[in-house]
Amino acid sequence: MPDKMSRSSGTSQPTRRDLANAIRALSMDAVQAANSGHPGMPMGMADIAEVLWNDFLHHNPANPRWTNRDRFVLSNGHGSMLLYSLLHLSGYALSMDELRNFRQLGYRTAGHPERDADLAIETTTGPLGQGVSNAVGMALAEKMLAATFNRPGFDIVDHKTYVFLGDGCLMEGISHEACSLAGTLKLGKLICFYDDNDISIDGDVHGWFTDDTVKRFESYGWQVISGVDGHDSAAIEAAVAKAQSDTGRPTLICCKTVIGFGSPNKQGKASSHGSPLGADEIAAARTQLGWDSAPFEIPAAITTAWNAVPNGTAIEAKWNKLFAEYSAEYPELAEEYERRMQGELPINWTAAADAAIKKIAAAGETIATRKASLVALNAFAPNLPELAGGSADLTGSNLTRHAGSVPISGADAAGNYIYFGVREFGMTAICNGISLHGGILPYSGTFLTFSDYARNALRMAALMAAQNILVYTHDSIGLGEDGPTHQPVEHVASLRIMPNMRVWRPCDAVETAVAWKNAIERRNGPTSLILTRQNLPHQARSDDNIAAISKGGYILLNCEGQPDIILIATGSEVALAMEAACALSGQGIKARVVSMPCTDIFDSQSATYRESVLPAAVTKRMAIEAGVTEGWWRYVGAEGRVVGMDCFGESAPAEQLFEHFGFSVDNVVKVANSLLK
């Protein structure tokens, strides 16, 4: 690197290096002002970002929600000041005051980028590997929508997904899952820039990361462009052009960079990764970079050169003209595209869904709720063309493939079913990306116990308020002989305590259908559907009872007057509660059964409604669930009991296990009697 670089000026025409140095200066200054952050990556990737954003990225800062914009994902999200600098410089509504208050309470410039549709921050990143996995989902959504809506001469869905990622993203296992599938599905509009700077927090990565990245991605079926000088604008430009020319394969551009580029004493070192450079080093870097401006000041000529609004407005106007012509030629398709990209359900959705639920109720089947889920899918999917999903190699067990499912492949993306392979974490993060892209409503399936593999992607879905439907089957010791490795006991409770994660554990086909309807209609977060392997009996209900299911908890069986005891249950244990209530009635004990398939929805009901279901005057209460007891004590109170299991399961037939762990009529009646003494 030369000792001196081109000098910035408010009057002369800025060079590419001047434009990149604006990113470096803002990143140094913001991290220093916050006294925390990661200046190294933004300084190292600034030249790559400048070429991509000024020469290739199709976006319009004046309309961040333009549906055909290119998606940009900063997977190495710790370098967030790179993104905030780009947004500010290119003309998004992110003021310099926001940059001055980087990482401060009440400002949009969080330590790691947080999804913000009004700023075109496409996803929340920072947990490494998930950003690139989200991007795989975005690229897959683009390919699926293009196959559905494009017509000859009308490529209305035609945009790319660009990703910045680093060594940490490539070390995380999720990147293997997602990138492998991206190659199989031939996501040719996915272009990733690998920041190959040899440095992570602990120092030189060669002590713990010696993968042959080029061969790895070639084996996935990617185009790999290696050996690109990440500080040579012409080399970067040529690499992007080559990446765009191969539409049959995703591309990894391996850019050799210097972390902390421009910092005389810290560049190329771990000391520039995750700490402020310090006032003296920033002053030295300004000299090294030839940057004369004061902190948080950008010369007018550089501001003008960075402004992407005029070009972005022109690009969008061209697309709008194409879409207007498309609308005239294919009015129904155009209307459907707009509906789906706006996230609106079909006009006839509510009536059709309610009719399907009534039909399921009338059938009165004894059926496993995983099979009831398939019944619901078969009923709802014909009226919901945006619904697309798959399973992590458990299609025949999760029953996620409905009658109208058409598998997608690298050659044909016009379908709606995705075979994710054994990739639970990648699957969930990919579905997050599909949801964030818009136009497709994703669902996915695996065994409940394997939700642990996907845990952080579930958390990110909840944090981002992304609509993602998770089908989790084999929900308890009821799966039987596979034993404790596959028997989830703590999982439902752990999902329930995750903020913004909605959890349904239905007791029969009717509750399952209502749960699906709720998940489809919920646009502000993910939903977990917890389903049984074993058959469950149909519960008879009035129309009012069916309507009450959507309140999360309701009286399934009542008694005359005030009950002596209230039995609260979910899932397979509702039938047990009903049998126990009948036995108690034979003893002259008045029992009420409350089915509570979704605790957080019940908790959100009015105090009046909750009191009508669980009156304070009735202190004798029991909760019954084949899982840990955590969480149920707030419903049963200090005088109550919980029939649960705060231990792992065993390997045996399900019927024996339920008896062994106390999920029997005799034991529930025994506990109830002890409570009433």
XYZ file of C-alpha atoms in Angstrom:
677
model
C 0.000 0.000 0.000
C 1.462 3.421 -0.872
C 2.334 5.782 1.955
C 0.141 8.527 0.497
C -3.169 8.147 -1.263
C -5.206 10.584 -3.348
C -6.261 13.567 -1.288
C -9.902 14.493 -0.799
C -11.076 17.847 -2.007
C -14.264 19.833 -1.924
C -13.667 21.244 -5.390
C -11.792 18.699 -7.549
C -13.433 15.591 -8.931
C -13.074 12.856 -6.281
C -11.378 9.594 -7.179
C -12.692 6.153 -6.349
C -10.275 6.036 -3.421
C -11.661 9.348 -2.171
C -15.156 7.882 -2.230
C -14.018 4.771 -0.378
C -12.128 6.872 2.135
C -15.378 8.582 3.075
C -16.528 5.175 4.365
C -13.264 4.724 6.225
C -13.415 8.144 7.833
C -17.025 7.810 8.962
C -16.340 4.331 10.319
C -13.282 5.421 12.286
C -15.061 8.457 13.673
C -18.277 6.689 14.673
C -16.517 3.835 16.434
C -14.300 6.307 18.243
C -17.284 8.424 19.313
C -19.086 5.340 20.624
C -15.899 4.044 22.210
C -16.850 0.622 20.873
C -17.323 -1.112 17.572
C -15.445 -2.686 14.673
C -13.517 -0.297 12.409
C -11.313 -2.914 10.733
C -13.804 -4.537 8.353
C -15.378 -1.288 7.064
C -11.919 0.098 6.347
C -10.866 -3.143 4.669
C -13.972 -3.574 2.493
C -14.538 0.096 1.634
C -13.088 -0.186 -1.879
C -15.264 -3.225 -2.666
C -18.342 -1.458 -1.322
C -17.646 1.649 -3.356
C -17.470 -0.281 -6.632
C -20.554 -2.379 -5.879
C -22.772 0.456 -4.687
C -21.753 3.035 -7.258
C -21.440 0.832 -10.353
C -23.642 -2.239 -9.941
C -26.233 -2.089 -7.180
C -29.753 -1.364 -8.449
C -31.508 0.483 -5.653
C -33.353 3.715 -5.040
C -32.728 5.525 -1.747
C -35.864 7.573 -2.453
C -37.928 4.363 -2.334
C -36.233 1.727 -0.143
C -39.211 -0.642 -0.524
C -39.067 -0.855 -4.330
C -39.795 -4.523 -4.901
C -37.279 -5.123 -7.706
C -34.308 -3.600 -5.889
C -31.128 -5.589 -5.529
C -30.743 -6.959 -2.026
C -27.569 -6.194 -0.106
C -26.727 -8.248 2.979
C -23.874 -7.479 5.357
C -23.381 -10.969 6.750
C -20.296 -9.900 8.706
C -22.605 -7.515 10.536
C -20.092 -6.477 13.190
C -18.773 -4.094 10.519
C -22.080 -2.237 10.637
C -20.533 1.172 10.111
C -19.777 0.111 6.547
C -23.509 -0.256 5.908
C -24.506 2.881 7.795
C -21.890 4.882 5.905
C -23.165 3.531 2.585
C -26.764 4.330 3.467
C -25.950 7.865 4.552
C -23.659 8.633 1.638
C -25.930 7.211 -1.062
C -28.948 9.212 0.067
C -31.074 7.103 2.394
C -32.868 8.821 5.258
C -30.069 8.116 7.713
C -28.750 11.423 8.984
C -25.257 12.280 10.081
C -26.671 12.674 13.567
C -27.488 8.955 13.497
C -23.874 8.186 12.639
C -22.610 10.499 15.368
C -24.706 8.479 17.805
C -23.602 5.055 16.621
C -24.524 2.341 19.150
C -26.523 4.747 21.319
C -29.995 4.314 22.788
C -32.834 5.514 20.585
C -30.869 5.672 17.326
C -31.158 3.445 14.260
C -27.421 2.797 14.075
C -27.270 -0.224 16.361
C -24.058 -2.099 17.019
C -25.164 -4.714 14.497
C -27.547 -3.912 11.629
C -31.185 -4.432 12.499
C -33.773 -5.027 9.810
C -35.331 -1.727 8.710
C -37.417 -1.776 5.539
C -37.402 2.026 5.375
C -33.613 2.009 5.111
C -33.307 -1.118 2.949
C -31.493 -2.874 5.790
C -32.737 -6.198 4.519
C -32.011 -8.359 7.537
C -30.589 -8.317 11.041
C -27.018 -9.587 10.988
C -24.214 -10.151 13.418
C -24.603 -13.808 14.411
C -22.122 -14.946 11.800
C -23.229 -17.107 8.900
C -26.882 -16.201 9.170
C -26.725 -13.195 6.871
C -25.435 -15.232 3.944
C -28.032 -17.904 4.748
C -30.792 -15.277 4.728
C -29.388 -14.117 1.394
C -29.723 -17.651 0.006
C -33.397 -17.418 0.931
C -33.730 -14.031 -0.761
C -32.091 -15.309 -3.943
C -34.293 -18.399 -3.864
C -37.400 -16.231 -3.439
C -36.335 -14.127 -6.423
C -35.870 -17.221 -8.557
C -39.222 -18.694 -7.531
C -41.105 -15.446 -8.115
C -39.409 -14.933 -11.472
C -40.488 -18.415 -12.553
C -44.049 -17.617 -11.499
C -44.534 -14.080 -12.805
C -42.080 -13.340 -15.607
C -43.254 -13.588 -19.203
C -41.373 -13.176 -22.492
C -40.235 -9.564 -22.688
C -41.389 -8.871 -19.156
C -38.754 -9.760 -16.586
C -40.506 -7.887 -13.791
C -38.731 -9.995 -11.174
C -35.082 -9.556 -12.038
C -32.710 -8.547 -9.280
C -29.585 -9.785 -7.592
C -28.622 -10.534 -4.017
C -25.195 -9.317 -2.960
C -23.487 -10.430 0.240
C -20.424 -9.313 2.167
C -19.032 -12.052 4.392
C -15.837 -12.871 6.217
C -13.822 -15.715 7.680
C -16.184 -15.994 10.634
C -19.218 -16.530 8.402
C -17.379 -19.271 6.527
C -16.305 -20.996 9.733
C -19.848 -21.167 11.082
C -21.516 -24.463 10.184
C -24.659 -22.780 8.906
C -22.737 -21.372 5.934
C -21.959 -24.920 4.811
C -25.645 -25.872 5.007
C -26.973 -22.849 3.146
C -24.241 -22.436 0.548
C -24.339 -26.113 -0.364
C -28.070 -25.857 -1.079
C -27.563 -22.595 -2.994
C -25.272 -24.399 -5.404
C -27.700 -27.289 -5.818
C -30.542 -24.884 -6.608
C -28.331 -22.920 -9.022
C -29.021 -19.498 -7.535
C -27.169 -17.614 -10.244
C -28.155 -14.153 -9.012
C -26.482 -14.656 -5.640
C -23.073 -12.954 -5.538
C -20.941 -13.066 -2.397
C -17.796 -11.107 -1.605
C -15.428 -12.923 0.740
C -13.363 -10.516 2.831
C -10.227 -12.652 2.929
C -8.118 -10.654 5.365
C -6.674 -13.551 7.426
C -7.714 -11.935 10.717
C -10.376 -12.715 13.330
C -10.670 -11.693 16.967
C -8.021 -14.133 18.147
C -5.531 -13.092 15.481
C -4.238 -14.759 12.320
C -6.866 -17.315 11.268
C -4.309 -19.730 9.851
C -4.028 -21.224 13.327
C -7.637 -22.466 13.163
C -9.001 -21.939 9.644
C -7.058 -23.671 6.885
C -9.952 -24.743 4.644
C -9.440 -24.554 0.913
C -12.345 -22.144 0.434
C -12.037 -22.120 -3.348
C -12.326 -25.900 -3.641
C -15.065 -25.974 -1.042
C -17.321 -23.628 -2.980
C -16.446 -25.183 -6.316
C -17.600 -28.504 -4.871
C -20.920 -26.844 -4.003
C -21.365 -25.914 -7.648
C -20.461 -22.244 -7.296
C -18.465 -20.077 -9.648
C -15.422 -18.976 -7.662
C -13.403 -15.926 -8.675
C -10.252 -16.048 -6.600
C -7.243 -13.862 -6.035
C -9.044 -10.514 -6.439
C -7.216 -7.524 -4.970
C -9.866 -6.011 -2.710
C -8.208 -2.593 -2.959
C -8.011 -2.493 -6.763
C -11.213 -0.983 -8.126
C -10.614 -2.219 -11.660
C -10.065 -5.792 -10.457
C -13.216 -5.646 -8.324
C -15.223 -4.236 -11.221
C -14.045 -7.009 -13.544
C -14.873 -9.657 -10.948
C -18.428 -8.388 -10.473
C -18.997 -8.286 -14.226
C -17.773 -11.876 -14.490
C -20.010 -12.916 -11.603
C -23.049 -11.379 -13.263
C -22.342 -13.138 -16.545
C -22.771 -16.602 -15.027
C -26.492 -16.870 -14.315
C -26.427 -20.612 -13.730
C -24.288 -20.629 -10.602
C -23.974 -18.503 -7.471
C -20.631 -16.738 -7.283
C -18.052 -16.302 -4.544
C -15.599 -13.473 -5.197
C -12.547 -13.989 -2.993
C -11.116 -10.555 -2.234
C -7.739 -10.282 -0.585
C -7.970 -7.275 1.724
C -6.115 -5.586 4.552
C -8.171 -5.228 7.699
C -8.065 -1.658 8.988
C -6.729 -0.431 5.612
C -5.235 3.046 6.060
C -4.377 2.740 9.736
C -0.542 2.941 9.767
C 0.022 0.983 12.972
C -3.015 -1.290 13.166
C -3.850 -2.312 9.610
C -3.479 -6.035 9.034
C -3.712 -6.700 12.772
C -6.396 -8.019 15.101
C -6.111 -4.772 17.070
C -8.128 -3.031 14.354
C -10.915 -5.630 14.377
C -13.126 -4.867 17.337
C -11.873 -1.764 19.148
C -11.649 1.966 18.439
C -8.400 2.926 16.781
C -7.776 5.742 19.256
C -7.432 9.452 18.621
C -3.739 9.360 17.748
C -4.110 6.459 15.331
C -7.114 8.073 13.647
C -5.081 11.229 13.125
C -2.300 9.135 11.618
C -4.797 7.309 9.424
C -6.183 10.602 8.156
C -2.708 11.552 7.085
C -2.099 8.127 5.546
C -5.365 8.291 3.628
C -5.002 11.920 2.686
C -8.300 12.764 4.361
C -8.368 16.392 5.486
C -11.958 16.739 6.667
C -12.954 16.982 10.312
C -14.792 14.112 11.999
C -18.224 13.466 10.500
C -17.667 15.988 7.720
C -17.816 14.928 4.071
C -16.619 17.255 1.273
C -19.405 18.477 -0.992
C -17.924 16.908 -4.127
C -17.813 13.494 -2.461
C -21.376 13.895 -1.184
C -22.525 14.692 -4.712
C -20.614 11.793 -6.241
C -22.095 9.318 -3.760
C -25.714 10.447 -4.181
C -27.569 7.486 -5.701
C -31.031 9.044 -5.762
C -30.999 10.365 -9.374
C -29.763 7.098 -10.849
C -31.934 5.000 -8.554
C -35.022 6.998 -9.452
C -34.288 6.528 -13.145
C -33.781 2.761 -12.733
C -37.033 2.405 -10.840
C -38.886 4.577 -13.376
C -37.709 2.269 -16.143
C -39.008 -0.718 -14.213
C -42.299 1.063 -13.475
C -42.776 1.615 -17.205
C -42.125 -2.075 -17.852
C -44.535 -3.055 -15.096
C -47.249 -0.780 -16.502
C -46.901 -2.537 -19.858
C -46.925 -5.894 -18.102
C -50.098 -4.896 -16.230
C -51.814 -4.068 -19.505
C -50.780 -7.384 -21.032
C -51.214 -9.582 -17.939
C -53.558 -7.736 -15.566
C -54.333 -10.714 -13.336
C -50.679 -11.621 -12.906
C -49.773 -8.001 -12.145
C -52.505 -7.753 -9.531
C -51.396 -11.011 -7.947
C -47.745 -9.896 -7.888
C -48.640 -6.656 -6.140
C -50.853 -8.443 -3.620
C -48.168 -10.911 -2.722
C -45.363 -8.355 -2.486
C -47.549 -6.226 -0.197
C -48.129 -9.230 2.028
C -51.901 -9.135 1.681
C -53.947 -12.316 1.892
C -56.405 -13.170 -0.913
C -59.794 -11.466 -0.701
C -61.566 -14.778 -0.149
C -59.074 -16.033 2.423
C -61.068 -15.627 5.640
C -64.283 -17.151 4.299
C -62.458 -20.078 2.698
C -60.364 -20.765 5.803
C -63.345 -20.628 8.159
C -65.306 -22.961 5.884
C -62.375 -25.399 5.883
C -62.212 -25.358 9.684
C -65.942 -26.086 9.943
C -65.529 -28.981 7.529
C -62.655 -30.394 9.596
C -64.748 -30.033 12.753
C -67.677 -31.834 11.133
C -65.441 -34.727 10.074
C -64.512 -35.334 13.719
C -61.493 -37.497 12.939
C -59.295 -39.210 15.482
C -55.959 -38.305 13.991
C -52.388 -37.333 14.880
C -51.990 -33.575 14.784
C -49.105 -33.953 12.321
C -51.663 -35.583 9.981
C -54.201 -32.919 10.904
C -51.584 -30.361 9.846
C -51.490 -31.963 6.399
C -55.285 -31.875 6.285
C -55.145 -28.157 7.045
C -52.463 -27.607 4.407
C -54.531 -29.399 1.816
C -57.504 -27.230 2.728
C -55.688 -23.882 2.852
C -53.019 -24.155 0.146
C -55.335 -23.962 -2.909
C -56.417 -20.494 -1.761
C -52.886 -19.395 -0.868
C -50.515 -19.595 -3.850
C -47.741 -17.776 -1.961
C -47.418 -20.641 0.537
C -44.175 -22.551 -0.027
C -42.280 -24.846 2.250
C -40.423 -28.030 2.843
C -38.723 -30.240 5.377
C -35.250 -31.079 6.623
C -35.285 -34.604 5.137
C -38.400 -35.589 7.102
C -41.142 -34.955 4.567
C -42.813 -38.298 5.199
C -42.733 -37.756 8.969
C -43.514 -34.057 9.179
C -46.171 -34.392 6.443
C -45.324 -30.993 4.999
C -45.925 -31.892 1.353
C -49.575 -31.250 0.518
C -51.508 -32.409 -2.531
C -50.642 -29.278 -4.502
C -46.934 -29.310 -3.713
C -44.557 -29.142 -6.664
C -40.842 -29.572 -5.877
C -38.436 -26.926 -7.108
C -35.011 -27.677 -8.533
C -32.055 -25.851 -9.955
C -33.550 -26.262 -13.410
C -37.133 -25.348 -12.507
C -38.090 -22.991 -9.682
C -41.771 -22.695 -10.590
C -42.851 -25.012 -7.773
C -43.615 -24.493 -4.110
C -41.866 -27.342 -2.260
C -38.233 -27.281 -1.125
C -36.275 -30.361 -0.154
C -33.865 -28.775 2.335
C -31.931 -31.922 3.193
C -30.632 -32.473 6.724
C -30.022 -28.775 7.307
C -32.258 -27.575 10.162
C -30.307 -24.392 10.946
C -29.786 -23.506 7.303
C -33.410 -24.292 6.464
C -34.733 -21.941 9.142
C -32.403 -19.095 8.195
C -33.157 -19.577 4.499
C -36.876 -19.363 5.271
C -36.180 -16.174 7.219
C -34.621 -14.777 4.059
C -37.546 -15.900 1.914
C -39.920 -14.141 4.289
C -37.840 -10.959 4.360
C -37.714 -10.853 0.576
C -41.490 -10.828 0.319
C -43.950 -12.483 -2.034
C -43.635 -15.971 -0.554
C -44.898 -17.247 2.798
C -42.445 -19.914 3.992
C -42.967 -22.898 6.243
C -40.602 -25.708 7.149
C -40.608 -28.920 9.135
C -38.489 -31.106 11.372
C -38.808 -33.004 14.649
C -39.353 -30.720 17.635
C -36.185 -31.934 19.334
C -34.154 -30.669 16.365
C -35.425 -27.138 16.811
C -32.323 -26.894 19.004
C -30.186 -27.056 15.866
C -32.068 -24.055 14.478
C -32.240 -22.136 17.729
C -30.453 -18.939 16.769
C -32.298 -18.644 13.477
C -35.554 -18.965 15.414
C -34.390 -16.181 17.690
C -33.492 -14.016 14.716
C -36.922 -14.589 13.170
C -38.540 -13.441 16.393
C -36.183 -10.469 16.736
C -36.857 -9.369 13.152
C -40.610 -10.030 13.379
C -40.257 -12.223 10.297
C -43.240 -14.369 9.363
C -41.886 -17.892 9.354
C -44.033 -20.941 10.096
C -42.210 -23.781 11.860
C -43.807 -27.227 11.751
C -42.437 -29.268 14.658
C -43.701 -32.845 14.907
C -43.030 -35.743 17.314
C -43.673 -33.358 20.149
C -43.124 -35.414 23.321
C -42.418 -38.820 24.837
C -45.341 -39.843 22.638
C -42.905 -40.629 19.821
C -41.897 -43.646 21.884
C -39.120 -46.048 21.045
C -36.664 -43.551 19.541
C -35.875 -42.646 23.125
C -34.707 -39.548 25.007
C -32.439 -38.286 22.230
C -35.556 -37.665 20.150
C -38.098 -36.982 22.898
C -38.425 -33.222 23.474
C -39.277 -32.322 27.054
C -37.880 -28.803 27.476
C -38.412 -27.527 23.943
C -41.982 -26.237 24.122
C -41.233 -24.302 27.299
C -38.054 -22.845 25.825
C -39.876 -21.709 22.694
C -42.645 -20.140 24.762
C -40.239 -17.925 26.670
C -38.674 -16.547 23.482
C -40.028 -13.026 22.935
C -42.290 -12.749 19.884
C -42.263 -16.484 19.179
C -45.856 -17.703 19.003
C -46.225 -21.334 20.049
C -49.282 -23.507 19.341
C -49.706 -27.013 20.729
C -53.114 -28.130 19.438
C -55.105 -31.027 20.882
C -56.908 -32.230 17.756
C -57.558 -31.535 14.080
C -59.759 -28.506 14.739
C -57.236 -26.729 16.941
C -54.526 -27.622 14.416
C -56.439 -25.940 11.599
C -57.053 -22.849 13.739
C -53.345 -22.756 14.607
C -52.418 -22.859 10.918
C -54.896 -20.086 10.129
C -53.451 -17.943 12.906
C -49.883 -18.559 11.708
C -50.818 -17.604 8.151
C -52.528 -14.417 9.267
C -49.770 -13.372 11.665
C -47.446 -10.974 9.872
C -45.313 -9.722 12.749
C -43.374 -12.782 13.812
C -42.740 -16.526 13.582
C -45.069 -19.297 14.723
C -44.138 -22.749 15.989
C -46.716 -25.498 15.478
C -46.093 -28.328 17.950
C -47.620 -31.564 16.648
C -48.001 -35.186 17.733
C -46.939 -38.416 16.146
C -49.722 -40.367 17.894
C -53.453 -40.163 17.174
C -55.588 -37.847 19.299
C -59.368 -38.003 19.654
C -61.624 -35.311 18.226
C -63.082 -32.976 20.837
C -66.711 -31.956 20.333
C -67.277 -28.208 20.330
C -69.952 -25.629 19.749
C -69.427 -22.876 17.183
C -68.643 -20.536 20.069
C -65.998 -22.944 21.313
C -64.416 -23.123 17.869
C -64.327 -19.333 17.757
C -62.727 -19.259 21.218
C -59.753 -21.370 20.111
C -58.250 -18.251 18.545
C -58.107 -16.702 22.024
C -55.329 -19.119 22.928
C -57.143 -20.708 25.881
C -60.802 -21.525 26.406
C -63.237 -23.678 28.350
C -63.519 -26.982 26.540
C -65.558 -28.733 29.244
C -67.527 -26.921 31.921
C -69.585 -27.924 34.953
C -72.581 -26.564 36.798
C -71.728 -23.557 38.927
C -68.246 -22.811 40.170
C -65.804 -25.650 39.577
C -64.014 -27.358 42.430
C -60.937 -27.747 40.278
C -59.681 -26.555 36.893
C -57.605 -28.834 34.674
C -55.448 -26.957 32.137
C -53.853 -28.935 29.334
C -52.377 -28.733 25.846
C -51.860 -31.092 22.947
C -52.148 -34.806 23.650
C -52.819 -34.162 27.332
C -56.161 -32.441 26.654
C -57.781 -35.817 26.007
C -56.269 -37.054 29.261
C -57.710 -34.059 31.101
C -61.129 -34.733 29.612
C -61.067 -38.372 30.774
C -59.843 -37.342 34.221
C -62.609 -34.730 34.513
C -65.165 -37.403 33.743
C -63.679 -39.664 36.428
C -63.679 -36.805 38.941
C -67.284 -36.073 38.106
C -68.090 -39.659 39.039
C -66.640 -38.865 42.460
C -68.894 -35.821 42.790
C -66.086 -33.376 42.009
C -66.925 -30.536 39.633
C -64.087 -30.125 37.141
C -63.552 -27.627 34.343
C -61.185 -28.434 31.482
C -59.339 -25.556 29.841
C -57.540 -26.230 26.583
C -54.686 -23.764 26.208
C -53.067 -24.363 22.821
C -51.323 -20.955 22.776
C -50.339 -19.368 26.076
C -49.096 -16.041 24.722
C -52.347 -15.352 22.870
C -54.294 -16.239 26.013
C -52.085 -13.890 28.027
C -52.897 -11.070 25.599
C -56.658 -11.363 26.148
C -58.551 -8.924 28.344
C -58.514 -9.424 32.096
C -62.250 -10.039 31.925
C -61.865 -12.900 29.474
C -58.970 -14.481 31.370
C -60.986 -14.278 34.580
C -63.923 -15.971 32.872
C -61.703 -18.915 31.946
C -59.522 -19.062 35.064
C -61.515 -17.361 37.856
C -59.377 -16.181 40.746
C -61.835 -17.694 43.200
C -60.909 -21.186 42.019
C -57.482 -21.773 43.506
C -57.425 -25.533 42.986
C -55.862 -25.860 39.559
C -53.795 -28.408 37.703
C -51.765 -28.123 34.521
C -51.013 -31.259 32.509
C -48.343 -31.336 29.796
C -45.829 -33.986 28.775
C -42.879 -31.660 29.205
C -41.068 -29.643 31.818
C -43.232 -27.941 34.426
C -41.562 -24.545 33.944
C -44.069 -21.889 32.908
C -47.224 -23.568 34.200
C -46.965 -22.380 37.787
C -48.165 -18.900 36.838
C -51.475 -20.454 35.770
C -51.974 -22.888 38.655
C -50.597 -20.678 41.438
C -49.008 -21.620 44.728
C -51.865 -23.957 45.662
C -51.846 -25.723 42.309
C -50.098 -28.744 40.843
C -48.378 -29.501 37.553
C -48.325 -32.992 36.083
C -45.242 -32.811 33.922
C -41.750 -34.231 33.707
C -38.603 -32.415 34.766
C -36.387 -35.182 33.444
C -35.500 -36.810 30.144
C -37.568 -39.629 28.682
C -36.923 -43.311 28.068
C -37.005 -45.673 25.120
C -40.231 -47.678 25.097
C -43.635 -47.754 23.401
C -45.510 -44.492 23.893
C -48.348 -46.026 25.919
C -45.893 -47.436 28.448
C -44.032 -44.146 28.681
C -47.152 -42.099 29.391
C -48.099 -44.525 32.158
C -44.539 -44.589 33.523
C -44.262 -40.801 33.753
C -47.676 -40.296 35.311
C -49.722 -39.213 32.310
C -52.627 -41.490 33.114
C -56.191 -40.957 34.267
C -55.482 -42.682 37.562
C -52.516 -40.456 38.362
C -54.238 -37.221 37.314
C -57.250 -38.129 39.478
C -54.926 -39.031 42.352
C -53.093 -35.671 42.121
C -56.405 -33.831 41.854
C -57.740 -35.520 44.982
C -54.579 -34.704 46.915
C -54.951 -31.092 45.830
C -58.575 -30.935 46.996
C -57.880 -32.305 50.467
